[in-house]
PDB file of C-alpha atoms in Angstrom:
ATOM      1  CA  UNK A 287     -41.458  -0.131-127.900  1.00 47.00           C
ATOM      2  CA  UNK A 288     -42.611  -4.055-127.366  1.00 52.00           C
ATOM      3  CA  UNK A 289     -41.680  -4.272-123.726  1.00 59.00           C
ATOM      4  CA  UNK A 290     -44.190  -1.086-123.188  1.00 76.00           C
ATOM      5  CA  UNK A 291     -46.339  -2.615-125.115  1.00 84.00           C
ATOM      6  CA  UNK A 292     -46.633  -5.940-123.040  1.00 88.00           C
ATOM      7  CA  UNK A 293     -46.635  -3.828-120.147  1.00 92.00           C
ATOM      8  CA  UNK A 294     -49.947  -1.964-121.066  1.00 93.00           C
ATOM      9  CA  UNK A 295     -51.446  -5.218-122.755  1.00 95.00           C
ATOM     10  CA  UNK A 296     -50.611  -7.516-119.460  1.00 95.00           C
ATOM     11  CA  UNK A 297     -51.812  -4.245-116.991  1.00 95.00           C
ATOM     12  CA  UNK A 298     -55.361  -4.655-118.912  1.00 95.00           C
ATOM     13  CA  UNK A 299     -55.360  -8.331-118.072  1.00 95.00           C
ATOM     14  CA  UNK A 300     -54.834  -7.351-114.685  1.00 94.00           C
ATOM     15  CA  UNK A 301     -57.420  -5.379-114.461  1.00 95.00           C
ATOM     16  CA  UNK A 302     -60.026  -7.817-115.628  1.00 95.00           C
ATOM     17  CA  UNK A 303     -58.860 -10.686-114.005  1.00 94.00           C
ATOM     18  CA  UNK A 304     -57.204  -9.510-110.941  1.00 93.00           C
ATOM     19  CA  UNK A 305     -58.170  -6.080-109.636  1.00 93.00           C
ATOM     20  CA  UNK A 306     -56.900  -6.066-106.841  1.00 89.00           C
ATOM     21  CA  UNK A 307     -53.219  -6.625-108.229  1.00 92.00           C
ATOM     22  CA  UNK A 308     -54.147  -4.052-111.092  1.00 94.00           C
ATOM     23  CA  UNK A 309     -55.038  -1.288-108.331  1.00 92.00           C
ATOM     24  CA  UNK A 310     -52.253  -2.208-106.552  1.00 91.00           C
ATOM     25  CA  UNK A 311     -49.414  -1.892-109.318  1.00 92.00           C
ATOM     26  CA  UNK A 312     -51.630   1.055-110.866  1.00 92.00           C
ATOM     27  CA  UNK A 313     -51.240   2.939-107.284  1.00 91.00           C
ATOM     28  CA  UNK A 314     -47.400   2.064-106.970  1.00 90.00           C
ATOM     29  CA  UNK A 315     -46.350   2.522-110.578  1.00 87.00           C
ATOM     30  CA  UNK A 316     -45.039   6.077-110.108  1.00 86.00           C
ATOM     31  CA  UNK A 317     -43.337   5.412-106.473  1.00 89.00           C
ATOM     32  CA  UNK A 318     -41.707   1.811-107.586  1.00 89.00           C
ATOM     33  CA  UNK A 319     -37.916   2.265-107.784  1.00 89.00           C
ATOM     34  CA  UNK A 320     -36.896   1.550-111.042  1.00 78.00           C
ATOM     35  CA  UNK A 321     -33.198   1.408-110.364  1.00 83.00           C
ATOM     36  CA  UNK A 322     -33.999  -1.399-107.766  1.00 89.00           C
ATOM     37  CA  UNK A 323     -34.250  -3.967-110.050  1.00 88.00           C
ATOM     38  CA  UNK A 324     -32.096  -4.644-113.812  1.00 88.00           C
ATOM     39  CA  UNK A 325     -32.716  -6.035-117.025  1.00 87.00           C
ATOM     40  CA  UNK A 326     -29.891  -8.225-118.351  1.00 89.00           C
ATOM     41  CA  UNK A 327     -29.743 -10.613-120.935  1.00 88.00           C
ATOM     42  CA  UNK A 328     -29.204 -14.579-120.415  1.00 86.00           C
ATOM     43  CA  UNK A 329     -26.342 -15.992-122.060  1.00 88.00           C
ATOM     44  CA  UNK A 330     -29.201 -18.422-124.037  1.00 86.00           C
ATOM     45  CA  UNK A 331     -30.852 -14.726-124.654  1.00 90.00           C
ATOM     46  CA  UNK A 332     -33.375 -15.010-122.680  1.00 88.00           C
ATOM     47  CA  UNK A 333     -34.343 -11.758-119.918  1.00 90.00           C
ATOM     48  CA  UNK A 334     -33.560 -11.820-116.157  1.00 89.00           C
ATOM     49  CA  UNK A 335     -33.240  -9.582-113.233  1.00 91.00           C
ATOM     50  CA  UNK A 336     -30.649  -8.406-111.768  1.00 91.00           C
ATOM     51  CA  UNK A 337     -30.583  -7.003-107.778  1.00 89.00           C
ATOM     52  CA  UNK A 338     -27.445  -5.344-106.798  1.00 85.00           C
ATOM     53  CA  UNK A 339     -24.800  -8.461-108.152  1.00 87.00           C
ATOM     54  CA  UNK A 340     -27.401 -11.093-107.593  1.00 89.00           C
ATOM     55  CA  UNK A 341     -28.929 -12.570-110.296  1.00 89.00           C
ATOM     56  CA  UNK A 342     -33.131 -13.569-110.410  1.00 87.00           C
ATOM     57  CA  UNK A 343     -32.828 -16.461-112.290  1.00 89.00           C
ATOM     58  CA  UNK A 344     -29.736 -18.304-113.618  1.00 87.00           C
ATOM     59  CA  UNK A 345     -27.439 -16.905-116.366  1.00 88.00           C
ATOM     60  CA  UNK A 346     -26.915 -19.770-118.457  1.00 92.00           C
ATOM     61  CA  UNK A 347     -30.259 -20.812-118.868  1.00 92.00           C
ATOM     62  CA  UNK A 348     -33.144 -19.633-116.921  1.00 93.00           C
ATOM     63  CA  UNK A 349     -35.841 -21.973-118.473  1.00 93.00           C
ATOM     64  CA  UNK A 350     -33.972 -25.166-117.809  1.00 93.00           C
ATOM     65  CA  UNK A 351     -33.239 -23.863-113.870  1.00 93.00           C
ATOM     66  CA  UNK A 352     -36.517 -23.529-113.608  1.00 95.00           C
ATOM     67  CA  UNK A 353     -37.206 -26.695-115.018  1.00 96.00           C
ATOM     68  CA  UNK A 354     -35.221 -28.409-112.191  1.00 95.00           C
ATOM     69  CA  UNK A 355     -36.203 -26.574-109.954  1.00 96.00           C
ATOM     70  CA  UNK A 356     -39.838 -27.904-109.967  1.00 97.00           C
ATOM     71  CA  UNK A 357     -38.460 -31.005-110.576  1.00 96.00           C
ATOM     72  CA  UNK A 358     -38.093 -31.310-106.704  1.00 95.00           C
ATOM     73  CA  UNK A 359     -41.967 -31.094-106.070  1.00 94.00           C
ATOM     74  CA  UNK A 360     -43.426 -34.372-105.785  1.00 91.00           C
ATOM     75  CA  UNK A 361     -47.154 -35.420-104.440  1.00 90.00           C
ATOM     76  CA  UNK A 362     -48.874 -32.468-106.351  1.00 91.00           C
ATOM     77  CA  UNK A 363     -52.495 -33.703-105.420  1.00 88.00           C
ATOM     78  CA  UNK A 364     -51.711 -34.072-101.757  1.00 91.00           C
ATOM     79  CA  UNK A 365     -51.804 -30.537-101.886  1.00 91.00           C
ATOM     80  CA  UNK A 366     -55.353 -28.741-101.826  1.00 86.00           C
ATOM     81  CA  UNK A 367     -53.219 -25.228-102.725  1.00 87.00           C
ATOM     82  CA  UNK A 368     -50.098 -23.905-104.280  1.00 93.00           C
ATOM     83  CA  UNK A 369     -48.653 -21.277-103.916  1.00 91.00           C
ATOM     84  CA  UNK A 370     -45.719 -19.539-105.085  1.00 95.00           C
ATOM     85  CA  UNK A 371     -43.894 -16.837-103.187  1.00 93.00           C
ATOM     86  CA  UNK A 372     -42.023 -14.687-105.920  1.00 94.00           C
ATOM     87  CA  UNK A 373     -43.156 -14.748-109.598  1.00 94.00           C
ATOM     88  CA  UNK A 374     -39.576 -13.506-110.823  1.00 93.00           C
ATOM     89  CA  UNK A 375     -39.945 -13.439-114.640  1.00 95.00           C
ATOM     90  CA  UNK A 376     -42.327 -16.478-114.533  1.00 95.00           C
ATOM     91  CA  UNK A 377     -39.898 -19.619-115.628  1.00 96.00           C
ATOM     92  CA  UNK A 378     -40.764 -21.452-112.274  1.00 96.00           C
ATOM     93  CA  UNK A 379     -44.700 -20.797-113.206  1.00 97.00           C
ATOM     94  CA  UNK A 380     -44.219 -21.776-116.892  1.00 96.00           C
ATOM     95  CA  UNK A 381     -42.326 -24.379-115.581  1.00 97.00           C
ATOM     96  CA  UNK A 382     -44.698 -26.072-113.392  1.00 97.00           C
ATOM     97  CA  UNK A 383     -48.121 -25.720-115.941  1.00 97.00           C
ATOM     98  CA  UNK A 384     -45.920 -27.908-118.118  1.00 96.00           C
ATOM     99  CA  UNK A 385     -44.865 -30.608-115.825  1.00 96.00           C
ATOM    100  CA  UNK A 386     -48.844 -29.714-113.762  1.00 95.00           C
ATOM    101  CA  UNK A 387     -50.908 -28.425-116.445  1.00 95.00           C
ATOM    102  CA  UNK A 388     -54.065 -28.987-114.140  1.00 93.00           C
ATOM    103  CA  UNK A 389     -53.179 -27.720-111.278  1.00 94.00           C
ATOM    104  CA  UNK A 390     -54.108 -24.541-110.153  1.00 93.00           C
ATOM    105  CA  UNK A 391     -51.766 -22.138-108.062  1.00 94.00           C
ATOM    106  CA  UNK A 392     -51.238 -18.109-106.617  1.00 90.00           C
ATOM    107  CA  UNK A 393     -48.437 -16.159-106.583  1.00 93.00           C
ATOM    108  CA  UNK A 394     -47.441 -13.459-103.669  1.00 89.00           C
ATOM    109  CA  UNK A 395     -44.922 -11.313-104.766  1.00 92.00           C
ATOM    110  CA  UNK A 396     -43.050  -9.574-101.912  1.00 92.00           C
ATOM    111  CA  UNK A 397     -41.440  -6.832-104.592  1.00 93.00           C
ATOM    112  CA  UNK A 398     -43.430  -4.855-106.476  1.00 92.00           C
ATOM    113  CA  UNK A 399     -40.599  -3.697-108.326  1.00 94.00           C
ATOM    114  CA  UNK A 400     -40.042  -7.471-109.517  1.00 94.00           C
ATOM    115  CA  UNK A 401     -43.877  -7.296-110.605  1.00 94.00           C
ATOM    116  CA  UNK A 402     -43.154  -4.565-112.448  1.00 94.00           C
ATOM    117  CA  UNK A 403     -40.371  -6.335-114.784  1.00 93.00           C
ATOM    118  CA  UNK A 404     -42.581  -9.200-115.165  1.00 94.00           C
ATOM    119  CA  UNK A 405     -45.438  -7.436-116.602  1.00 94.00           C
ATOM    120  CA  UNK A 406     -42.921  -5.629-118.899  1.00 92.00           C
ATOM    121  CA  UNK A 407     -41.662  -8.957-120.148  1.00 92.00           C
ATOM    122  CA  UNK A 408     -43.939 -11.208-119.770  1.00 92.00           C
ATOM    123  CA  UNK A 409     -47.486 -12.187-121.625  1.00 93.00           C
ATOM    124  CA  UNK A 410     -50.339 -12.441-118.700  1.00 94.00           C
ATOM    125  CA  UNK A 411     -52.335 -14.164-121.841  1.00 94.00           C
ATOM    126  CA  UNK A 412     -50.230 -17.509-121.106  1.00 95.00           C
ATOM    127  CA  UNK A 413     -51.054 -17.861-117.720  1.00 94.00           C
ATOM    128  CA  UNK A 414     -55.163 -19.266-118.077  1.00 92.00           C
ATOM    129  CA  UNK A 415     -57.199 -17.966-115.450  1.00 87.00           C
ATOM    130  CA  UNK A 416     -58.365 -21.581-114.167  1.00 90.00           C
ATOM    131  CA  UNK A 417     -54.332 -22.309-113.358  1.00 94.00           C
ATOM    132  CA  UNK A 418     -53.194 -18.639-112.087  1.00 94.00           C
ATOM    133  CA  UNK A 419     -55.753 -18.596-108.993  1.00 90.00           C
ATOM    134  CA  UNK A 420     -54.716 -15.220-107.714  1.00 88.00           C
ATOM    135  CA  UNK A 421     -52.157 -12.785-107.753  1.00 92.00           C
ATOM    136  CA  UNK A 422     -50.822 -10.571-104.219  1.00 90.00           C
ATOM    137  CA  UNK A 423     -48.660  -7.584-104.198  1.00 90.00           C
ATOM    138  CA  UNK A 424     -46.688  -6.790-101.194  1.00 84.00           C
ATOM    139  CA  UNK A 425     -47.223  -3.004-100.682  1.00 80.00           C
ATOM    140  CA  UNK A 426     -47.241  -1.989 -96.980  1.00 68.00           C
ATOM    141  CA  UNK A 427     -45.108  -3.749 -94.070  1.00 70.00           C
ATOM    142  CA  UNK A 428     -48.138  -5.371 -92.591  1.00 74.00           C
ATOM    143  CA  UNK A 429     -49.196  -7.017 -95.701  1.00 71.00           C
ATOM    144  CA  UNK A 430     -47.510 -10.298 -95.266  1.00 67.00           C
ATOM    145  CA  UNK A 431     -49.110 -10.836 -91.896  1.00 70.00           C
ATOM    146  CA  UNK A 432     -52.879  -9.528 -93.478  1.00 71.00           C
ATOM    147  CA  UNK A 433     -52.207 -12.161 -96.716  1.00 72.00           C
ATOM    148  CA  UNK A 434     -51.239 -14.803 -94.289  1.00 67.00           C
ATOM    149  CA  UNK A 435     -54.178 -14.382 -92.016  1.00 65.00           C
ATOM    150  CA  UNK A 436     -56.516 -15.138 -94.742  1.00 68.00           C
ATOM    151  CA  UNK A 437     -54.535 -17.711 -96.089  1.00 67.00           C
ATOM    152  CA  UNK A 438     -54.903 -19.704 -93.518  1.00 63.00           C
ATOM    153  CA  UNK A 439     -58.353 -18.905 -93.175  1.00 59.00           C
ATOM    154  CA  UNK A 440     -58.907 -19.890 -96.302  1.00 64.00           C
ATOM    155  CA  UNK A 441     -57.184 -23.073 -96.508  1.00 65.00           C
ATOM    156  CA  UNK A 442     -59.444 -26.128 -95.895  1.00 56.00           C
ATOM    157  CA  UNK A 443     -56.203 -28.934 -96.149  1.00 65.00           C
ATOM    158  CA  UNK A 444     -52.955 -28.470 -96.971  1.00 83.00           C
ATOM    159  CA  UNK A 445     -50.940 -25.665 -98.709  1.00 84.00           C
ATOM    160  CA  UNK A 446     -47.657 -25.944-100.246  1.00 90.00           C
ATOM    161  CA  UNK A 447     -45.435 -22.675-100.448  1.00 91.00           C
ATOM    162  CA  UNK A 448     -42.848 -22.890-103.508  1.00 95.00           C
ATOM    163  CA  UNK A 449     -39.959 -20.852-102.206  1.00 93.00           C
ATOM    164  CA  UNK A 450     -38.084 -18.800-104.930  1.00 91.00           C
ATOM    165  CA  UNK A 451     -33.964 -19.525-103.495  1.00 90.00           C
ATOM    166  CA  UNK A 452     -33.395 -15.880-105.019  1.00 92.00           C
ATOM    167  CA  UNK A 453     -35.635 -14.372-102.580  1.00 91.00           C
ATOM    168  CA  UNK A 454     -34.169 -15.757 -99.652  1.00 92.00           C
ATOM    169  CA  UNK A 455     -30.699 -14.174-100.358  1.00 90.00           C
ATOM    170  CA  UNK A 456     -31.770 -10.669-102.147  1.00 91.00           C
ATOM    171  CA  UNK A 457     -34.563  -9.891 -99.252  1.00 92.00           C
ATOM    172  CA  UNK A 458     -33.994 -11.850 -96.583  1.00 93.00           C
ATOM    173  CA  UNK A 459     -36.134  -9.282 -94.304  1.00 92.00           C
ATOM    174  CA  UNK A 460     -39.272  -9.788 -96.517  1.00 89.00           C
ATOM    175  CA  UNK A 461     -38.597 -13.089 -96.938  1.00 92.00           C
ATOM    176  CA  UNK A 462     -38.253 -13.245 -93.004  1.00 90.00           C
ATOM    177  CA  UNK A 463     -41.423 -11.333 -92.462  1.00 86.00           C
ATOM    178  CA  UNK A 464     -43.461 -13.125 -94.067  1.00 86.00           C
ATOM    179  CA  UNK A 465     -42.547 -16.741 -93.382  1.00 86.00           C
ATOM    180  CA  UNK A 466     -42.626 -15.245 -89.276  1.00 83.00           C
ATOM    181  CA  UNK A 467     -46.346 -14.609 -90.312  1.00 80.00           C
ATOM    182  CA  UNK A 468     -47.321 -17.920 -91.305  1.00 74.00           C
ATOM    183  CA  UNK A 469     -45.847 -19.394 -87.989  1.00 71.00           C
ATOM    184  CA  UNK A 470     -47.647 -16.681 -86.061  1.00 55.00           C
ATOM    185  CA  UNK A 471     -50.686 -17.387 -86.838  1.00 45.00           C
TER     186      UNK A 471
END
């Protein structure tokens, strides 16, 4: 089966390059629920996810949404970090190494069940290690306000936060959560 098969292949990458993730995911595999989150098929064939009737990415064409999508991000090098809050199936990050091929960004992902489908769909091997920075897991409620402390201890300038739209309407609460955190602090 392929789709195991990229999920064992990208769960070594892990491993290597981002420990912390692997233990994470490695930990959650066998508590994740795996009715949560669908599979369906793109009308251009290409996968998304599916939560409850809301769709990850957009039917017609995921790749060209994504496209436009980071389309709307201007002023890359005013920003000394990037960081994306969702990974979805990874069109926004393929997205923006093509139109940013040098600059380097992190993903949070608030759903580990989303992680999951990712890493059974997706190849870790085309995201280089000098563009994907880092990768977080959300796994316990106060994780969002931990990540967000040492973000922003971390961050010497400015940070800009690329907002999945999906997120907002699918978990609002952990969407909520952790934007509260950032404003906290």
């Amino acid at each position: 089966m392929v789709y195991k098969q990229n999920y064992y292949e990208n769960m070594d990458i892990l491993k290597a390059s981002f420990p912390n993730a692997w233990e994470k995911v490695a930990k959650m595999e066998a508590v994740l629920d795996k009715e949560l989150i669908k599979m369906v098929t793109a009308k251009n064939s290409l996968p998304n996810l599916k939560v409850k009737d809301k769709y990850l990415h957009n039917q017609k064409n995921p790749r060209m949404e994504a496209l436009a999508f980071i389309d709307q991000f201007k002023n890359m090098d005013n920003y000394a970090e990037i960081l994306f809050y969702g990974i979805g199936l990874g069109y926004q990050l393929k997205a923006f190494m093509e139109r940013y091929p040098d600059k380097p960004f992190s993903v949070y992902e608030p759903v580990p069940e989303i992680f999951y489908q990712f890493l059974v769909q997706a190849d870790l091997q085309e995201y280089p290690p000098h563009l994907l920075r880092n990768i977080y897991i959300e796994e316990l409620p106060d994780d969002p306000n931990l990540f967000c402390f040492k973000l922003v201890k971390k961050i010497r300038s400015s940070i800009l936060i690329i907002d999945l739209p999906f997120y907002k309407e699918a978990f609002p609460e952990k969407r909520q959560a952790f934007f509260l955190s950032l404003r906290i602090i």
